[in-house]
Tab-separated table of C-alpha atoms in Angstrom:
chain	number	residue	atom	x	y	z
A	1	MET	CA	109.427	84.103	119.632
A	2	CYS	CA	106.263	85.146	117.861
A	3	TYR	CA	103.580	82.480	117.694
A	4	SER	CA	100.428	84.642	117.566
A	5	THR	CA	99.570	87.589	115.345
A	6	ALA	CA	96.738	89.941	114.398
A	7	LEU	CA	95.806	91.657	111.137
A	8	ARG	CA	92.541	93.522	111.652
A	9	LYS	CA	92.420	95.755	108.600
A	10	GLU	CA	90.333	95.259	105.476
A	11	ARG	CA	92.095	94.584	102.163
A	12	GLU	CA	91.531	98.075	100.809
A	13	LYS	CA	92.906	99.650	103.979
A	14	ILE	CA	96.031	97.483	103.814
A	15	GLU	CA	96.712	98.371	100.196
A	16	LYS	CA	96.164	102.067	100.941
A	17	GLU	CA	98.466	102.093	103.991
A	18	LEU	CA	101.267	100.437	102.039
A	19	ARG	CA	100.885	102.632	98.957
A	20	ASN	CA	103.611	105.108	99.879
A	21	GLN	CA	106.054	102.364	100.835
A	22	ILE	CA	105.453	99.461	98.475
A	23	LYS	CA	102.644	99.282	95.902
A	24	VAL	CA	100.803	95.989	96.277
A	25	LYS	CA	97.496	94.286	95.555
A	26	PHE	CA	96.059	91.117	97.027
A	27	ASP	CA	96.320	88.007	94.874
A	28	ALA	CA	92.953	87.232	93.289
A	29	ASN	CA	92.921	83.815	95.005
A	30	SER	CA	93.680	85.117	98.489
A	31	THR	CA	91.245	83.977	101.184
A	32	TYR	CA	92.268	86.787	103.545
A	33	LYS	CA	89.792	88.065	106.102
A	34	PRO	CA	90.726	90.389	108.995
A	35	TYR	CA	91.540	88.550	112.215
A	36	PHE	CA	92.196	89.401	115.856
A	37	HIS	CA	94.192	86.310	116.740
A	38	LEU	CA	95.945	83.700	114.641
A	39	ASN	CA	97.650	80.908	116.583
A	40	GLY	CA	100.687	79.792	114.618
A	41	PHE	CA	100.292	76.191	115.721
A	42	THR	CA	97.124	75.951	113.615
A	43	HIS	CA	99.328	76.696	110.574
A	44	GLY	CA	96.761	79.152	109.241
A	45	ASN	CA	97.592	81.703	106.572
A	46	LEU	CA	99.750	84.750	107.009
A	47	GLN	CA	99.874	87.325	104.218
A	48	ILE	CA	103.237	87.790	102.541
A	49	ILE	CA	105.000	89.772	99.806
A	50	LYS	CA	107.566	87.661	97.929
A	51	MET	CA	110.935	88.567	96.439
A	52	ASP	CA	109.956	87.506	92.941
A	53	GLU	CA	106.542	89.255	92.975
A	54	PRO	CA	106.927	92.375	95.143
A	55	ASN	CA	103.617	93.883	94.041
A	56	THR	CA	101.325	91.044	95.141
A	57	ILE	CA	100.137	89.900	98.574
A	58	TYR	CA	99.839	86.119	98.830
A	59	ASP	CA	98.506	83.723	101.463
A	60	ALA	CA	101.162	81.498	103.038
A	61	SER	CA	100.741	78.734	105.596
A	62	TRP	CA	102.521	79.614	108.834
A	63	GLY	CA	105.433	77.242	109.420
A	64	ILE	CA	107.910	77.004	106.560
A	65	ILE	CA	108.325	73.650	104.821
A	66	PRO	CA	111.790	73.165	103.283
A	67	ASP	CA	112.236	71.486	99.915
A	68	TRP	CA	113.285	68.172	101.419
A	69	ALA	CA	110.025	67.910	103.438
A	70	ILE	CA	107.381	69.015	100.934
A	71	HIS	CA	106.427	65.388	100.187
A	72	ASP	CA	104.910	65.182	103.708
A	73	PRO	CA	104.425	68.603	105.355
A	74	GLU	CA	102.332	67.234	108.223
A	75	ALA	CA	105.002	64.743	109.245
A	76	PHE	CA	107.616	67.509	109.155
A	77	ARG	CA	105.516	69.819	111.324
A	78	LYS	CA	104.988	67.093	113.915
A	79	LYS	CA	108.751	66.939	114.390
A	80	SER	CA	109.833	70.506	113.673
A	81	ASN	CA	108.679	73.971	114.747
A	82	THR	CA	109.445	76.438	111.955
A	83	LEU	CA	106.973	79.173	112.908
A	84	ASN	CA	109.984	81.364	113.699
A	85	ALA	CA	113.566	81.458	112.467
A	86	ARG	CA	116.377	82.972	114.525
A	87	SER	CA	117.881	85.644	112.289
A	88	GLU	CA	121.377	84.901	113.591
A	89	SER	CA	121.353	81.341	112.204
A	90	ILE	CA	119.195	81.279	109.046
A	91	PHE	CA	122.203	80.491	106.862
A	92	ASP	CA	123.257	77.665	109.188
A	93	LYS	CA	119.941	75.783	109.485
A	94	ALA	CA	118.897	73.347	106.749
A	95	SER	CA	115.233	74.334	107.104
A	96	PHE	CA	115.973	77.994	106.316
A	97	ARG	CA	119.231	78.196	104.349
A	98	ASN	CA	117.887	78.044	100.791
A	99	SER	CA	115.029	80.441	101.480
A	100	ALA	CA	117.376	82.885	103.215
A	101	GLU	CA	119.327	83.203	99.983
A	102	ASP	CA	116.537	83.691	97.452
A	103	LYS	CA	113.077	83.411	99.031
A	104	ARG	CA	112.849	86.230	101.527
A	105	CYS	CA	109.507	87.905	102.126
A	106	LEU	CA	107.649	90.596	104.046
A	107	ILE	CA	104.868	89.410	106.353
A	108	LEU	CA	101.893	91.663	107.140
A	109	ALA	CA	100.544	92.288	110.641
A	110	ASP	CA	99.151	95.054	112.819
A	111	GLY	CA	99.714	93.298	116.142
A	112	PHE	CA	101.235	90.274	117.818
A	113	TYR	CA	101.253	88.598	121.213
A	114	GLU	CA	104.174	87.893	123.535
A	115	PRO	CA	104.274	86.079	126.901
A	116	HIS	CA	105.264	88.078	129.982
A	117	HIS	CA	106.185	86.000	133.031
A	118	GLU	CA	105.320	86.950	136.593
A	119	ASN	CA	105.342	84.703	139.657
A	120	GLY	CA	105.830	81.609	137.534
A	121	LYS	CA	102.851	82.344	135.273
A	122	ALA	CA	102.657	83.544	131.676
A	123	ILE	CA	100.559	86.611	130.910
A	124	PRO	CA	99.856	87.342	127.228
A	125	TYR	CA	100.628	90.874	126.074
A	126	PHE	CA	99.268	92.427	122.889
A	127	CYS	CA	101.916	94.460	121.058
A	128	TYR	CA	101.095	97.112	118.451
A	129	GLN	CA	102.103	100.514	117.043
A	130	PRO	CA	99.398	103.145	117.690
A	131	SER	CA	99.344	106.372	115.728
A	132	THR	CA	97.086	109.385	115.326
A	133	GLU	CA	95.640	107.896	112.136
A	134	ASN	CA	95.352	104.376	113.577
A	135	PRO	CA	95.052	104.450	117.383
A	136	ASP	CA	94.424	100.696	117.366
A	137	GLY	CA	97.670	100.075	115.505
A	138	ASP	CA	99.415	100.774	112.214
A	139	LEU	CA	100.231	98.109	109.685
A	140	PHE	CA	103.819	96.828	109.879
A	141	LEU	CA	105.876	94.167	108.117
A	142	PHE	CA	107.945	91.360	109.623
A	143	ALA	CA	111.057	90.099	107.886
A	144	GLY	CA	110.300	86.543	106.806
A	145	LEU	CA	111.252	83.599	104.619
A	146	TYR	CA	108.996	81.497	102.426
A	147	ASN	CA	108.959	78.347	100.306
A	148	GLU	CA	106.538	76.599	97.981
A	149	ILE	CA	104.766	73.448	99.182
A	150	ASP	CA	103.171	72.935	95.769
A	151	ASP	CA	102.155	75.069	92.787
A	152	ASN	CA	99.297	76.662	94.740
A	153	THR	CA	100.516	76.648	98.348
A	154	LEU	CA	103.198	78.721	100.067
A	155	SER	CA	104.667	78.364	103.552
A	156	THR	CA	106.426	81.000	105.631
A	157	THR	CA	108.285	81.804	108.857
A	158	ILE	CA	108.805	85.004	110.886
A	159	LEU	CA	112.357	86.040	111.730
A	160	THR	CA	113.234	86.866	115.330
A	161	THR	CA	116.151	88.680	116.916
A	162	ASP	CA	117.445	89.663	120.363
A	163	ALA	CA	114.946	91.811	122.216
A	164	ASN	CA	115.498	95.550	122.475
A	165	ASP	CA	115.001	97.343	125.794
A	166	PHE	CA	111.221	97.511	125.386
A	167	PHE	CA	110.705	93.857	124.478
A	168	MET	CA	113.139	92.683	127.155
A	169	GLU	CA	110.545	93.993	129.608
A	170	VAL	CA	107.605	92.424	127.749
A	171	HIS	CA	109.124	89.072	126.722
A	172	ASN	CA	111.111	88.966	129.945
A	173	LYS	CA	111.924	85.245	129.881
A	174	GLY	CA	112.818	84.445	126.283
A	175	LYS	CA	114.066	87.993	125.585
A	176	ARG	CA	113.391	87.737	121.847
A	177	MET	CA	111.293	89.813	119.469
A	178	PRO	CA	110.079	89.455	115.896
A	179	LEU	CA	112.118	91.411	113.374
A	180	VAL	CA	109.781	94.225	112.311
A	181	LEU	CA	111.493	95.943	109.406
A	182	ASP	CA	111.751	99.687	109.067
A	183	PRO	CA	110.014	100.745	105.805
A	184	HIS	CA	113.381	102.042	104.590
A	185	TYR	CA	114.519	98.430	104.241
A	186	PHE	CA	111.478	96.854	102.549
A	187	GLU	CA	112.923	96.959	99.047
A	188	ASP	CA	116.361	95.917	100.262
A	189	TRP	CA	114.951	92.811	101.951
A	190	LEU	CA	113.351	91.737	98.673
A	191	ASP	CA	116.467	92.487	96.593
A	192	ASP	CA	117.678	89.276	94.937
A	193	GLY	CA	121.153	90.762	94.501
A	194	LEU	CA	122.073	90.826	98.201
A	195	SER	CA	125.062	88.768	99.335
A	196	ILE	CA	124.949	86.716	102.539
A	197	PRO	CA	126.979	89.341	104.457
A	198	GLU	CA	124.594	92.040	103.211
A	199	VAL	CA	121.548	90.054	104.369
A	200	ASN	CA	123.147	89.576	107.788
A	201	GLU	CA	123.933	93.286	108.000
A	202	LEU	CA	120.368	94.207	107.059
A	203	MET	CA	118.954	91.957	109.778
A	204	ALA	CA	121.316	93.540	112.314
A	205	VAL	CA	120.220	97.112	111.562
A	206	GLY	CA	116.738	96.699	110.050
A	207	MET	CA	114.483	96.730	113.130
A	208	THR	CA	112.030	99.616	113.084
A	209	ASN	CA	112.676	102.568	115.368
A	210	LYS	CA	108.972	103.254	115.695
A	211	SER	CA	107.755	102.646	119.230
A	212	PHE	CA	105.547	99.732	120.216
A	213	THR	CA	102.927	99.708	122.942
A	214	ALA	CA	101.919	96.569	124.840
A	215	HIS	CA	99.273	95.648	127.404
A	216	PRO	CA	98.102	92.436	129.118
A	217	VAL	CA	95.150	90.598	127.597
A	218	SER	CA	92.966	87.641	128.535
A	219	THR	CA	94.672	84.333	129.271
A	220	ASP	CA	91.997	82.799	127.038
A	221	LEU	CA	94.746	83.241	124.455
A	222	TYR	CA	96.461	80.180	125.949
A	223	LYS	CA	93.358	78.019	126.352
A	224	ARG	CA	92.342	75.225	124.037
A	225	ASN	CA	88.877	75.052	122.512
A	226	VAL	CA	88.278	78.796	123.038
A	227	ASP	CA	87.591	80.952	119.991
A	228	THR	CA	89.924	83.881	120.562
A	229	ASN	CA	89.576	85.351	117.086
A	230	LYS	CA	87.248	87.969	118.516
A	231	PRO	CA	87.607	91.692	119.363
A	232	TYR	CA	87.771	91.109	123.130
A	233	ILE	CA	91.123	89.312	122.873
A	234	ILE	CA	93.062	92.526	122.194
A	235	GLN	CA	91.381	94.506	124.982
A	236	PRO	CA	93.543	95.395	128.015
A	237	VAL	CA	92.790	93.637	131.300
A	238	GLN	CA	93.988	94.060	134.859
A	239	LYS	CA	96.663	91.500	135.631
A	240	ASP	CA	95.182	90.772	139.042
A	241	THR	CA	91.994	89.501	137.368
A	242	LEU	CA	93.709	86.984	135.103
A	243	PHE	CA	94.155	84.024	137.407
C-alpha cells in the first residue's frame, strides 16, 4: 500500500528532470506547491500526466472516483478506499476497470512512506531514490489511473504490486509496494492502443530497477492534528527513540 507521498521539488526542477524522458509543463491552473508529506486520507492533490494529454501535469484528488459515484464523491469515499489499486485486479474491479482501459496516468513523486512492523508496532519508513545529482531523492513516476469528477476536477489512484526483496523487508507485514515505472515504459503506459493483455504484461515487468533507500522517520506521521508537512518528517531517526 502507499498512502503517503512526498514531492519536494519546485515546478521548474520537475520539468527539467523529466525533459529527457517526457516533455511536460504544469497546467496553468495547477495549485502545486512542494510538500514533504501528503496523507492520502485527506484526498489532497497528486500531480499526474494523463493519457490524452501527455505533455501536461495536472492536479488530481487522491482517491479515484468512478463514473457511477461522481454524483456524490464524499459518500463514495466514506465507504470505499481507492487511494491504491492492486495491479493484479484493476480489470476485475468496478472502481478501476474503465480507467484501466483508457485513463491510465503517471503520478509524480520523489518519496513515499511505508510502515515497517517490529514488536507489534508500526514504524514509518521514508523511501526514496538518491543519486549524485539529487542526494535527497530523484523524481520518479508511479503507474496510476485517473477519472474526471467534473469538468475541472480529476481523481487518481496509485497502482501497487507484490513487494520485491527490498520492500519485503521494509513493508514486512503487507509485503506490497507502489508500482514505480521504469522510464523506458512511460510512453507505453500512456499508449491508448494497448490491449488488456499488454497492459497486464507491462505492469508485470514495468517496475524500475533503480535502487531505493529507506530509513525510519518520526511516528508523528501517524498522529492526528500534527502538521507533518515539514522538513523534519523525512529526517532519519533512531528506532529506539520512537516510542
